[in-house]
GROMACS .gro file of C-alpha atoms in nm:
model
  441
    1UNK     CA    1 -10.670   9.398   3.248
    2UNK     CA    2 -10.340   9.411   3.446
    3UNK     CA    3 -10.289   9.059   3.620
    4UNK     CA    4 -10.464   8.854   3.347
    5UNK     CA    5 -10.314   8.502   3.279
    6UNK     CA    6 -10.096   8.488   2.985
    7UNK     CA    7 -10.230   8.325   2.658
    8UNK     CA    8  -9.963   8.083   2.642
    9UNK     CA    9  -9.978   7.992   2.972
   10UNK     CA   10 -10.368   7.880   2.882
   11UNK     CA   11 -10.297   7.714   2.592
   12UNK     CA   12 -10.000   7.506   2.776
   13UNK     CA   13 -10.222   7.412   3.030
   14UNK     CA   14 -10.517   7.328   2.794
   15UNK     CA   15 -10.255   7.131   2.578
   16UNK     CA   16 -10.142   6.940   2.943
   17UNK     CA   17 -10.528   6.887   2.971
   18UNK     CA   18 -10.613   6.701   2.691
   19UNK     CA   19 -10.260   6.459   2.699
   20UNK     CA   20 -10.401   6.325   3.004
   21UNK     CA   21 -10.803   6.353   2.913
   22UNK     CA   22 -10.696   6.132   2.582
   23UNK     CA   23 -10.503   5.867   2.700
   24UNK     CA   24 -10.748   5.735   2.888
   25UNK     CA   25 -11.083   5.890   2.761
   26UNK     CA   26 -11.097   5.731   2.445
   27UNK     CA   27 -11.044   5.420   2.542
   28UNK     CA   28 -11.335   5.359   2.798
   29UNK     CA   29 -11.531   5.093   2.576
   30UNK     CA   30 -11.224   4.907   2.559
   31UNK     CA   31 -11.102   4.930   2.923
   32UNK     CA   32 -11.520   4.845   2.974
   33UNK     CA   33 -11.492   4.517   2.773
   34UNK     CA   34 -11.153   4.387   2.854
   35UNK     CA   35 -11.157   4.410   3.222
   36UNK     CA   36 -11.524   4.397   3.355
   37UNK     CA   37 -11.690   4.220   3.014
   38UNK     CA   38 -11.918   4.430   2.988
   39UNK     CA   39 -12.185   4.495   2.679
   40UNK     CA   40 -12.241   4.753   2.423
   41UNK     CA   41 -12.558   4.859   2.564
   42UNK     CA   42 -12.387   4.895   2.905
   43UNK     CA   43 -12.050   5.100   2.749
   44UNK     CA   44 -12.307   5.326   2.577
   45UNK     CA   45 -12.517   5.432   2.904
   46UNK     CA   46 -12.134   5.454   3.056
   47UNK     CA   47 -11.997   5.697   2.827
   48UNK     CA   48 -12.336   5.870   2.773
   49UNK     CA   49 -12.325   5.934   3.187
   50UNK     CA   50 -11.985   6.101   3.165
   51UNK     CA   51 -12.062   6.357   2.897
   52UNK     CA   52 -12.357   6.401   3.085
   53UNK     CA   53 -12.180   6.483   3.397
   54UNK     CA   54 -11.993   6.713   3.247
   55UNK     CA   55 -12.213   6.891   3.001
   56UNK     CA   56 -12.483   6.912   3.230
   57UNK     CA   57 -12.277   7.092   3.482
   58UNK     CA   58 -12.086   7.310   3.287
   59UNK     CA   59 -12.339   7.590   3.359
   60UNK     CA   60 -12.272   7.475   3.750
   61UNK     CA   61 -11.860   7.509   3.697
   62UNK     CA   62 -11.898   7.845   3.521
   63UNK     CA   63 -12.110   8.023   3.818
   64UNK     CA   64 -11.882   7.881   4.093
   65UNK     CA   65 -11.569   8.008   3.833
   66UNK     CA   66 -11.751   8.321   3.875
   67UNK     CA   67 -11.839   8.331   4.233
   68UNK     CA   68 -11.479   8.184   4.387
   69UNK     CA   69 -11.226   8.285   4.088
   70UNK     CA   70 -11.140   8.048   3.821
   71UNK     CA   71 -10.783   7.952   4.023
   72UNK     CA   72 -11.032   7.780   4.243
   73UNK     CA   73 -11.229   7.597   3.988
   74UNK     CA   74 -10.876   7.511   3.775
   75UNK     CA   75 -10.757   7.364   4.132
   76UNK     CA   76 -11.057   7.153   4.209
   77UNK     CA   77 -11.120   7.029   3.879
   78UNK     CA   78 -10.798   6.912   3.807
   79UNK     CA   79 -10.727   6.728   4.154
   80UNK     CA   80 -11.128   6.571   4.068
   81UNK     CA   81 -10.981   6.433   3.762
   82UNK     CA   82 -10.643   6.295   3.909
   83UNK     CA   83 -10.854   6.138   4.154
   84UNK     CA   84 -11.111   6.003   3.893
   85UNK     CA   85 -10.793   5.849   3.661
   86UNK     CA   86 -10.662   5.661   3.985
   87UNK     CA   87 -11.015   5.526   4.107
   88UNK     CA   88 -11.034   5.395   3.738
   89UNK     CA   89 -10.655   5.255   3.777
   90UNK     CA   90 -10.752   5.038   4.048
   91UNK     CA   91 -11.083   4.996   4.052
   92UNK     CA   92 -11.185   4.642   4.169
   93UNK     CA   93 -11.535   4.607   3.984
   94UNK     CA   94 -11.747   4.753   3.736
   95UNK     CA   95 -11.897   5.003   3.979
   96UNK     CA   96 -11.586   5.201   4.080
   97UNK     CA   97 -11.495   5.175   3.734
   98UNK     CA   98 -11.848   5.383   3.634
   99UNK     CA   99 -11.758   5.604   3.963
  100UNK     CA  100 -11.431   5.732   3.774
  101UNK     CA  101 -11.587   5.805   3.484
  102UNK     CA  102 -11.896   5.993   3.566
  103UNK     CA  103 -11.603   6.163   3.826
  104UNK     CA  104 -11.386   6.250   3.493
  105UNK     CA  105 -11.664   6.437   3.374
  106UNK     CA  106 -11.769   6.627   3.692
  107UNK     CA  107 -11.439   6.730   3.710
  108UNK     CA  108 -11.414   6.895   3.336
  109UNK     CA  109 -11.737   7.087   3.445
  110UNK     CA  110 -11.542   7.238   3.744
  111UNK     CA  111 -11.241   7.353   3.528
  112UNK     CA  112 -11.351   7.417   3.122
  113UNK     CA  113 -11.535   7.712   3.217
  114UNK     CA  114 -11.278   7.835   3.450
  115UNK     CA  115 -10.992   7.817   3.160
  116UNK     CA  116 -11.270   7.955   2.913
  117UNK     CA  117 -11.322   8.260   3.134
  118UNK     CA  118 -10.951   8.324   3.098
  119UNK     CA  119 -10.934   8.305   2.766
  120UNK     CA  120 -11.250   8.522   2.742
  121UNK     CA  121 -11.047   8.783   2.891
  122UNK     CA  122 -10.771   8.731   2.678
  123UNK     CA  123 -10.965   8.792   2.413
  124UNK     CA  124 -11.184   9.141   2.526
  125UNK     CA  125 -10.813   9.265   2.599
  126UNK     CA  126 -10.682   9.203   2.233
  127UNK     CA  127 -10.995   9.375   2.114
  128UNK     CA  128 -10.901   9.683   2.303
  129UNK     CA  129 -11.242   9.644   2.533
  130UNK     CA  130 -11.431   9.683   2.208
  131UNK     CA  131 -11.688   9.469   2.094
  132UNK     CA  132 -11.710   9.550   1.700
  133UNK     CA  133 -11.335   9.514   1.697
  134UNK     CA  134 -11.139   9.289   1.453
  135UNK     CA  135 -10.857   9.120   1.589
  136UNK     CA  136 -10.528   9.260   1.406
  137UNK     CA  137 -10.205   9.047   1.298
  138UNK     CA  138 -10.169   8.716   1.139
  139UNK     CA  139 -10.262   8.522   1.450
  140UNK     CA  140 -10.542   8.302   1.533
  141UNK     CA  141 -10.806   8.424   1.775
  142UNK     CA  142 -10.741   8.334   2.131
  143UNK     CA  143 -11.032   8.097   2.136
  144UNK     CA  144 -10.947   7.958   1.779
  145UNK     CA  145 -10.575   7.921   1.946
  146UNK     CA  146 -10.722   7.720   2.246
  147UNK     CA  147 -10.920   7.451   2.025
  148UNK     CA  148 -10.560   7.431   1.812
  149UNK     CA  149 -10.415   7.310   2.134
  150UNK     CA  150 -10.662   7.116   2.243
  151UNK     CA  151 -10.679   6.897   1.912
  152UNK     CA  152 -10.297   6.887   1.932
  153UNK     CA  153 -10.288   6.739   2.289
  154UNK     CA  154 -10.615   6.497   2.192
  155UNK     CA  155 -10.410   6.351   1.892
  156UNK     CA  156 -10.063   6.271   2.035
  157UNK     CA  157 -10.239   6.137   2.360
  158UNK     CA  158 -10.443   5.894   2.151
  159UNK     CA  159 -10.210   5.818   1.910
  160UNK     CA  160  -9.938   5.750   2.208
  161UNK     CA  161 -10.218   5.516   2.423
  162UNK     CA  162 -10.353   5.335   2.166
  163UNK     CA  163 -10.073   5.095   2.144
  164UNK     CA  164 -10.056   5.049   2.584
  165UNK     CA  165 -10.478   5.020   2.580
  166UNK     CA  166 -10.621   4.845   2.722
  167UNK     CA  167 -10.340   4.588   2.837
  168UNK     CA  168 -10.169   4.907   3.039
  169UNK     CA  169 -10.495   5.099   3.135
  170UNK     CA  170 -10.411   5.103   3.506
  171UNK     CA  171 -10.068   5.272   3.431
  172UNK     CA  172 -10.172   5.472   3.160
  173UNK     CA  173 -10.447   5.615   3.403
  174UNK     CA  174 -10.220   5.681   3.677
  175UNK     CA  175  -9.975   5.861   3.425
  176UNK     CA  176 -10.304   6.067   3.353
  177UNK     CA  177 -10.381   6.129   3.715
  178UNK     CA  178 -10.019   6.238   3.772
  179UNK     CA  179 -10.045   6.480   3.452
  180UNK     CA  180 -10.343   6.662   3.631
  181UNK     CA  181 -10.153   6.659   3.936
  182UNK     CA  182  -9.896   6.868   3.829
  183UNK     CA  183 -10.157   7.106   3.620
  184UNK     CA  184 -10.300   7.141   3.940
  185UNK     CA  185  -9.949   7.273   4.086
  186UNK     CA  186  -9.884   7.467   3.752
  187UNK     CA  187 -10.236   7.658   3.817
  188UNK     CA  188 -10.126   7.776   4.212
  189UNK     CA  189  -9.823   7.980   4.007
  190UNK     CA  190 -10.003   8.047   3.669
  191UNK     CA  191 -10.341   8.200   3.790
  192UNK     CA  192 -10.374   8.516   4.028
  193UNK     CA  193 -10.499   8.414   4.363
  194UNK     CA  194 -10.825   8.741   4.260
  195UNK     CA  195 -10.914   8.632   3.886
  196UNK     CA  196 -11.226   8.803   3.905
  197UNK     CA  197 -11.080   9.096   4.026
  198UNK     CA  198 -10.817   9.057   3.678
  199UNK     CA  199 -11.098   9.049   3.482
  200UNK     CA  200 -11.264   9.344   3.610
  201UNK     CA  201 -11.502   9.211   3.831
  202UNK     CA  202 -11.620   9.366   4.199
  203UNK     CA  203 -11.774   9.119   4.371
  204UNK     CA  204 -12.079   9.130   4.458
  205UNK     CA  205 -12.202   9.185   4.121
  206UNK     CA  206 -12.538   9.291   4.002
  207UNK     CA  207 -12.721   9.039   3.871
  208UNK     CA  208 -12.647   9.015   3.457
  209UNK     CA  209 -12.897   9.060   3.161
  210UNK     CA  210 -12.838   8.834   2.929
  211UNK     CA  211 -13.053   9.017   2.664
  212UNK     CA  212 -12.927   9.309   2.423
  213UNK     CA  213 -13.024   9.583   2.684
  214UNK     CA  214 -12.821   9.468   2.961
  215UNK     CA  215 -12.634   9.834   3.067
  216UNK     CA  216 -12.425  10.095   2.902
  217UNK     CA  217 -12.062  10.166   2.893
  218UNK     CA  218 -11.890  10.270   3.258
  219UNK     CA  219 -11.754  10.571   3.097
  220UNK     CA  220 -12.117  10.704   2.996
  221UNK     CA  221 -12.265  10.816   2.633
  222UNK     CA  222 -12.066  11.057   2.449
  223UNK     CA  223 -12.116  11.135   2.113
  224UNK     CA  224 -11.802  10.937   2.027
  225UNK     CA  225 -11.918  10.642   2.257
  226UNK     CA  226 -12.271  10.599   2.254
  227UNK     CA  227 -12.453  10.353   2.456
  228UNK     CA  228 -12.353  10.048   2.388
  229UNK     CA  229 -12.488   9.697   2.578
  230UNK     CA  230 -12.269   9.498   2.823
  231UNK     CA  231 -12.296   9.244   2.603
  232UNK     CA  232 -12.238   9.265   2.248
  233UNK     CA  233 -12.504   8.951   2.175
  234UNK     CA  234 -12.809   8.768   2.312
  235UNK     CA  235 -12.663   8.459   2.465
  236UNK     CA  236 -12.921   8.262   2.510
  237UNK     CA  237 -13.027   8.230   2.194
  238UNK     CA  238 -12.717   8.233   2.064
  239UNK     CA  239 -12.615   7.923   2.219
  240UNK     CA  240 -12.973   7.765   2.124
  241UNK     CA  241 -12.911   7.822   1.779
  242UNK     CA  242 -12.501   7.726   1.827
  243UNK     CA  243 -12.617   7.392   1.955
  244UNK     CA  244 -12.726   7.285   1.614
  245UNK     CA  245 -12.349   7.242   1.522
  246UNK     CA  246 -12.227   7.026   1.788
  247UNK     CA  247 -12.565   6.828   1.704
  248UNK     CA  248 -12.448   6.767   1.315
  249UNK     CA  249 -12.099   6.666   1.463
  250UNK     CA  250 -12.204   6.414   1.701
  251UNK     CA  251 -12.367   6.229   1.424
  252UNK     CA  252 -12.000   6.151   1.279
  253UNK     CA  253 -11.947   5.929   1.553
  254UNK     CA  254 -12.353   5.826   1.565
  255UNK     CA  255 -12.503   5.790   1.216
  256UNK     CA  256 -12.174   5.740   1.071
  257UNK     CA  257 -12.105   5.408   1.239
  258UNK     CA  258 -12.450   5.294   1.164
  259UNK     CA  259 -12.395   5.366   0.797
  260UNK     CA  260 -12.128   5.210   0.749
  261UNK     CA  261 -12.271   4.879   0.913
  262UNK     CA  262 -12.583   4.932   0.712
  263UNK     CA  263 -12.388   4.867   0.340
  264UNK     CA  264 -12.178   4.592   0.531
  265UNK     CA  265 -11.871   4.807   0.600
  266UNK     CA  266 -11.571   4.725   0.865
  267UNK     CA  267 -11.609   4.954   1.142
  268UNK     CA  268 -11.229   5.032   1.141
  269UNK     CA  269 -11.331   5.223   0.864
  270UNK     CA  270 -11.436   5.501   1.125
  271UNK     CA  271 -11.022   5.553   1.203
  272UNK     CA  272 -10.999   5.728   0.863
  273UNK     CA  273 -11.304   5.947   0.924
  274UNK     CA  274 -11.170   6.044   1.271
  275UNK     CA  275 -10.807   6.104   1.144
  276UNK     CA  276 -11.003   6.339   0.850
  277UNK     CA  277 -11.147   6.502   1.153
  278UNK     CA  278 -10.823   6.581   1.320
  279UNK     CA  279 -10.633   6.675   1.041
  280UNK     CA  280 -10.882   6.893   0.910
  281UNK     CA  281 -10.895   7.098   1.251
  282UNK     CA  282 -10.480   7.101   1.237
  283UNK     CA  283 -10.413   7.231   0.893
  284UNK     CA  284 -10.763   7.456   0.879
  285UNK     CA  285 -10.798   7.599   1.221
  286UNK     CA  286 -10.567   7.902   1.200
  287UNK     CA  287 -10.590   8.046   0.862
  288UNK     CA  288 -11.006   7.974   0.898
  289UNK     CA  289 -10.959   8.181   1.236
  290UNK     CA  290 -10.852   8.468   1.024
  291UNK     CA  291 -11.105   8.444   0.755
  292UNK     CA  292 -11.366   8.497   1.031
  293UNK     CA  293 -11.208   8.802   1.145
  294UNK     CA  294 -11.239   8.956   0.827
  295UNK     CA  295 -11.557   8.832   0.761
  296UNK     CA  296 -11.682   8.947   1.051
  297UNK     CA  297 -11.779   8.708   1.388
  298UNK     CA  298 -12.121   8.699   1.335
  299UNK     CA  299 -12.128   8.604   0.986
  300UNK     CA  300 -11.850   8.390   1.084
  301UNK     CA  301 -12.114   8.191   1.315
  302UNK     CA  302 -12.361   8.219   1.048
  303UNK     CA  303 -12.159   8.106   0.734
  304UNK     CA  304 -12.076   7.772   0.988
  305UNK     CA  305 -12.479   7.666   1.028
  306UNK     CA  306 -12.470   7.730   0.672
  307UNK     CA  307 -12.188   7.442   0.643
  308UNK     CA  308 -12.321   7.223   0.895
  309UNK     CA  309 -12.641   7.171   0.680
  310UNK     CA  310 -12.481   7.133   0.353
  311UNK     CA  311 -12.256   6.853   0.548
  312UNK     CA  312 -12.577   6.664   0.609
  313UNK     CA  313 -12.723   6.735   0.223
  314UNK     CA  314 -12.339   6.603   0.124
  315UNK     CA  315 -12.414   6.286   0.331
  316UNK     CA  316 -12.769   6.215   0.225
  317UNK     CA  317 -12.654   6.281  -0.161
  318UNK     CA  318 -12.418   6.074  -0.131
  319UNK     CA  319 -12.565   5.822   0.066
  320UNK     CA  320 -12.822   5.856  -0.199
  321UNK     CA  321 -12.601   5.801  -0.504
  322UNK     CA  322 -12.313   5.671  -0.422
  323UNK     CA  323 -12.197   5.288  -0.399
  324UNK     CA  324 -12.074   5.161  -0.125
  325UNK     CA  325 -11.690   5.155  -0.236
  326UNK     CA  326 -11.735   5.557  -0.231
  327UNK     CA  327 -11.859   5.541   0.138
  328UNK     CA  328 -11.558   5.616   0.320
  329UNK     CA  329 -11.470   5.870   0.097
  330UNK     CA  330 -11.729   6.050   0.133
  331UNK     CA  331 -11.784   6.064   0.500
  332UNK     CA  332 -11.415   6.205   0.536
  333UNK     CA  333 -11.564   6.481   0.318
  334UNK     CA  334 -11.884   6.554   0.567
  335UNK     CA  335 -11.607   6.521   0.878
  336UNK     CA  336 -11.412   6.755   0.736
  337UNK     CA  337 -11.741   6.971   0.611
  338UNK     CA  338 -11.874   6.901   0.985
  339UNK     CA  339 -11.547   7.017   1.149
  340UNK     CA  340 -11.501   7.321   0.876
  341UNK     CA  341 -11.795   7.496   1.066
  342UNK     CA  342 -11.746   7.453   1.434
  343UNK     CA  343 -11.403   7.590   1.337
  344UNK     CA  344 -11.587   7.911   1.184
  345UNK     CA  345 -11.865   7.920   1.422
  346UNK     CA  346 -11.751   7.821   1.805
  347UNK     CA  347 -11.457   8.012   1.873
  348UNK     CA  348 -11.676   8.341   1.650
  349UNK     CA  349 -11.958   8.287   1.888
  350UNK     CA  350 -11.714   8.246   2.257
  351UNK     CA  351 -11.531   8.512   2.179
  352UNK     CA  352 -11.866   8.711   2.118
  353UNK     CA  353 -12.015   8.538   2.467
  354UNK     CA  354 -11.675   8.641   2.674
  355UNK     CA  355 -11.793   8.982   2.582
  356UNK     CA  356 -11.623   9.309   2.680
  357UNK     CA  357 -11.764   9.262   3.023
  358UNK     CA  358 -11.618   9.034   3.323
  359UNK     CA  359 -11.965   8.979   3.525
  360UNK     CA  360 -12.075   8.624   3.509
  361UNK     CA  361 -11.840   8.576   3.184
  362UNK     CA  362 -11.755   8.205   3.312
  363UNK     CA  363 -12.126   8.140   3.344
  364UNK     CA  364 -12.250   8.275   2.994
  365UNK     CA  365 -11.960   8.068   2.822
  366UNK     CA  366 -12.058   7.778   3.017
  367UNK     CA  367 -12.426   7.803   2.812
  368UNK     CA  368 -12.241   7.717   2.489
  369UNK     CA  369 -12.124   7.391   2.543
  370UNK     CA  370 -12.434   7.299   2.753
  371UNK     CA  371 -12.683   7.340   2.547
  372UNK     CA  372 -12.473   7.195   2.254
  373UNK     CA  373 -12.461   6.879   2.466
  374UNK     CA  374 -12.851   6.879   2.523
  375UNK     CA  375 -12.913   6.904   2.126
  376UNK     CA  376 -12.635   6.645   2.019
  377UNK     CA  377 -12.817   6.407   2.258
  378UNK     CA  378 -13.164   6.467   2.184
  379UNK     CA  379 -13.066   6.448   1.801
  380UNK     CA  380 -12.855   6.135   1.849
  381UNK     CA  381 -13.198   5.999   2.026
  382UNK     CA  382 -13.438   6.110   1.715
  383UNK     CA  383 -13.184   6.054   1.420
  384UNK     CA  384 -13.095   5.713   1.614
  385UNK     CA  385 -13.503   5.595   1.582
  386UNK     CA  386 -13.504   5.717   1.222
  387UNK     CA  387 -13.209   5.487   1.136
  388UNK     CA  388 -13.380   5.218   1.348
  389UNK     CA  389 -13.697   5.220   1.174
  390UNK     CA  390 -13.592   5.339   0.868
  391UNK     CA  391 -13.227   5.400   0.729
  392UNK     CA  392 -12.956   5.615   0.767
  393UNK     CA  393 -13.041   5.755   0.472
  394UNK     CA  394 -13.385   5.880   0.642
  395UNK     CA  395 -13.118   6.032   0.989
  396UNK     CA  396 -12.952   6.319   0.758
  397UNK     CA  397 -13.238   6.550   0.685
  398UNK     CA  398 -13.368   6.539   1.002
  399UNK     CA  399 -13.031   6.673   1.171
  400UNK     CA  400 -12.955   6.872   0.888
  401UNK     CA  401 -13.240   7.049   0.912
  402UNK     CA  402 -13.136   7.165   1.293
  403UNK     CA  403 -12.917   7.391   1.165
  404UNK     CA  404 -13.120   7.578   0.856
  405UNK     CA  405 -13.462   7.595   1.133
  406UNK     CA  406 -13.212   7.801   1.404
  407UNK     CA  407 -13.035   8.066   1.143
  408UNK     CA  408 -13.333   8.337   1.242
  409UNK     CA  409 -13.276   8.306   1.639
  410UNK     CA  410 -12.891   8.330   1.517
  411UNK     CA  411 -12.969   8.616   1.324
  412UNK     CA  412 -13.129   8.801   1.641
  413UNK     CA  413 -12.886   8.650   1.865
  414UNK     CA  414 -12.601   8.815   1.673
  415UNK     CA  415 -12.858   9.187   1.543
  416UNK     CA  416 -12.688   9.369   1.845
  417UNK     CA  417 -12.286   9.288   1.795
  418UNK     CA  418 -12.378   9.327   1.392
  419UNK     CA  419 -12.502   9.674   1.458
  420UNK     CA  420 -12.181   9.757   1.692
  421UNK     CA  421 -11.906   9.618   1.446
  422UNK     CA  422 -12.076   9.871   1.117
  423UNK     CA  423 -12.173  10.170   1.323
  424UNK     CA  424 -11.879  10.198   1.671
  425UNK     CA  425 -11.582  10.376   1.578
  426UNK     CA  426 -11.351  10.187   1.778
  427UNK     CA  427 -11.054   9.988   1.714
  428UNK     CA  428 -10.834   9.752   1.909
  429UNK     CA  429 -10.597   9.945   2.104
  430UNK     CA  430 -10.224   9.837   2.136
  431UNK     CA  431 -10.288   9.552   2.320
  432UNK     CA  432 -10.454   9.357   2.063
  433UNK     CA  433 -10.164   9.342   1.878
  434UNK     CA  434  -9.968   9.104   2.130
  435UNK     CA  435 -10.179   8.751   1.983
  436UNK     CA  436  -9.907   8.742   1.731
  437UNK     CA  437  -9.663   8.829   1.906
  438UNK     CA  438  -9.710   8.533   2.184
  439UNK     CA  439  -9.799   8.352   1.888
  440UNK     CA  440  -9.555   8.369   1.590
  441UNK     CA  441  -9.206   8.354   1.661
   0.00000   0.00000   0.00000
């Protein structure tokens, strides 16, 4: 993989990312309110149009990544978002103000999967090409790395804007355009100008499987390297039954809220769930990245729909038995259930997506976080009814049951890359032992 980007290089420009995504981002209800008075019910179809934007196009941004190179895609995306954080700067009225936010998230559609195809091939390089491969060291997996500086960036940027917002949003927002401006000149050095061809792509490309049967290894069968698929998992399914997990961890910002209003809590109360949230990712991302290597990635993704249920059986027990005093407590236990297994499950199953294979890698990441985005809404929808006409109480075994229904499309989403990591013979070749290095000083 001679000419791939360096994995600090990524996870500099991912941490650059989310300084300027978070200053501003977070803040959109407020910015919403103060300057254009505008309702709840109007901030909510806002905010719901942005992540639609961009979750609905990621699948979009990852087959342009792979068609024109991800420096392309990085370069686009980041001078859409500079442009979306000035139109929001100075926008005169409430409709350029909704322009640069459904804008902000057309633009993180153009660029995620580009910087996820990257790391992709970071990660197929530290496992030596080898799908069954454990990744060696004391180092977190690239992926694992990337969310560890994404959280990083989210939390200084919102802890840094929340005392400017939303007094200072129109210079906070240009600081965030500028930010992306610069990425934007950091990508024209940091990317080569052929990322496909880096990653081992020939353009044109035959048109991928994304089943278990999708080609052999170039080198041929041998009776040391038998036929193996070009990728090591089903991804369709796979990101069907990975959906479940970003649908129990949109409820902490859903159901929660409603809870808490429901047994005549202070919203504010919500700061302490989110800061569980954070810290949780912080302290547990890293060593929990190495517990799923030696667990193995598939029952890494696995053991986290396993969590993701028992953090909605926590909250309806609790719910259930607790007082109201105990609330708080409790829901900083399901955030930090709730984060506990996307940190086991996402970066297992995107690292097991990227695949050992280059051909449309951009595209079959991309199918992660879209569908994740389709089931968080449709399960915000139903478990939002449920509270409606019932309780909250009523919301947390309907999601939780998400979860428990997909385990046997996860289990033959992940039967091919089990088979390959108990029966190849391979092992990570000297390459996969640089994650450390780049990593730990």
């Amino acid at each position: 993989m001679r000419g791939a980007t360096p994995l600090r290089a990524l996870l500099g420009l991912q941490l650059v990312f989310m300084l300027g995504f978070s200053s501003v981002v977070p803040f959109f209800a407020a910015i919403g309110q103060s300057r254009y008075g505008l309702d709840a019910a109007a901030i909510g179809a806002i905010v719901g149009a942005r992540v639609a934007a961009q979750q609905g196009m990621f699948v979009v941004g990852g087959a342009l990544a792979d068609r024109w190179g991800p420096r392309a895609l990085l370069t686009a995306g980041c001078l859409l978002r500079a442009a979306a954080f000035a139109v929001i700067a100075w926008s005169p009225s409430a409709p350029a103000f909704v322009a640069g936010v459904v804008l902000v998230g057309l633009a993180g559609a153009l660029f995620s999967p580009a910087v996820d195809a990257l790391v992709g091939a970071v990660d197929a390089q530290r496992r030596g090409g080898c799908d069954g491969a454990t990744l060696p060291g004391r180092g977190p997996s690239p992926f694992a790395a990337l969310a560890l500086a994404g959280e990083t960036g989210g939390l200084a940027a919102s802890l840094a804007a929340a005392r400017f917002m939303p007094e200072h949003a129109g210079a906070v927002s240009l600081i965030s355009a500028a930010l992306f401006l610069a990425a934007a000149l950091y990508v024209r050095r940091l990317v080569p100008r052929h990322g496909q061809a880096a990653e081992g792509i020939r353009p044109p490309a035959p048109a991928p499987s994304f089943g278990a049967d999708a080609g052999t290894s170039p080198a041929g069968p041998t009776p040391e390297r038998p036929i193996l698929p070009a990728e090591p998992v089903r991804v369709v399914p796979l990101a069907i039954a990975c959906s479940a997990l970003l649908a129990v961890y949109t409820q902490l910002f859903s159901t929660v809220p409603l809870a808490l209003a429901e047994h005549g809590l202070p919203a504010a109360h919500m700061g302490a769930v989110a800061a569980t949230l954070s810290a949780a990712t912080l302290a547990l991302q890293w060593p929990i990245s190495r517990l799923a290597e030696r667990l193995g990635r598939c029952t890494a993704v696995m053991l986290g729909l396993y969590t993701a249920s028992a953090a909605c059986l926590t909250a309806f027990a609790g719910q259930l038995l607790l007082g109201p005093g105990a609330l708080v407590g409790l829901f900083c236990t399901v955030a930090a259930l709730a984060g506990v297994a996307m940190m086991l499950s996402i970066p297992a199953a995107q690292s097991l997506i990227a695949g050992r294979s280059g051909r449309r890698r951009a595209t079959r990441l991309a199918l992660l976080p879209s569908m994740g985005g389709l089931s968080a809404l449709l399960a915000s929808l139903a478990t939002g009814t449920v509270a409606g006409n019932f309780s909250t109480l009523a919301a947390w075994p309907l999601v939780g049951a998400l979860p428990a229904v997909l385990l046997p499309l996860a289990w033959y989403a992940l039967r091919p890359a089990h088979e390959l990591r108990h029966h190849s013979k391979c092992t990570p070749t000297a390459a996969g032992t640089g994650l450390e290095k780049e990593l730990i000083p």
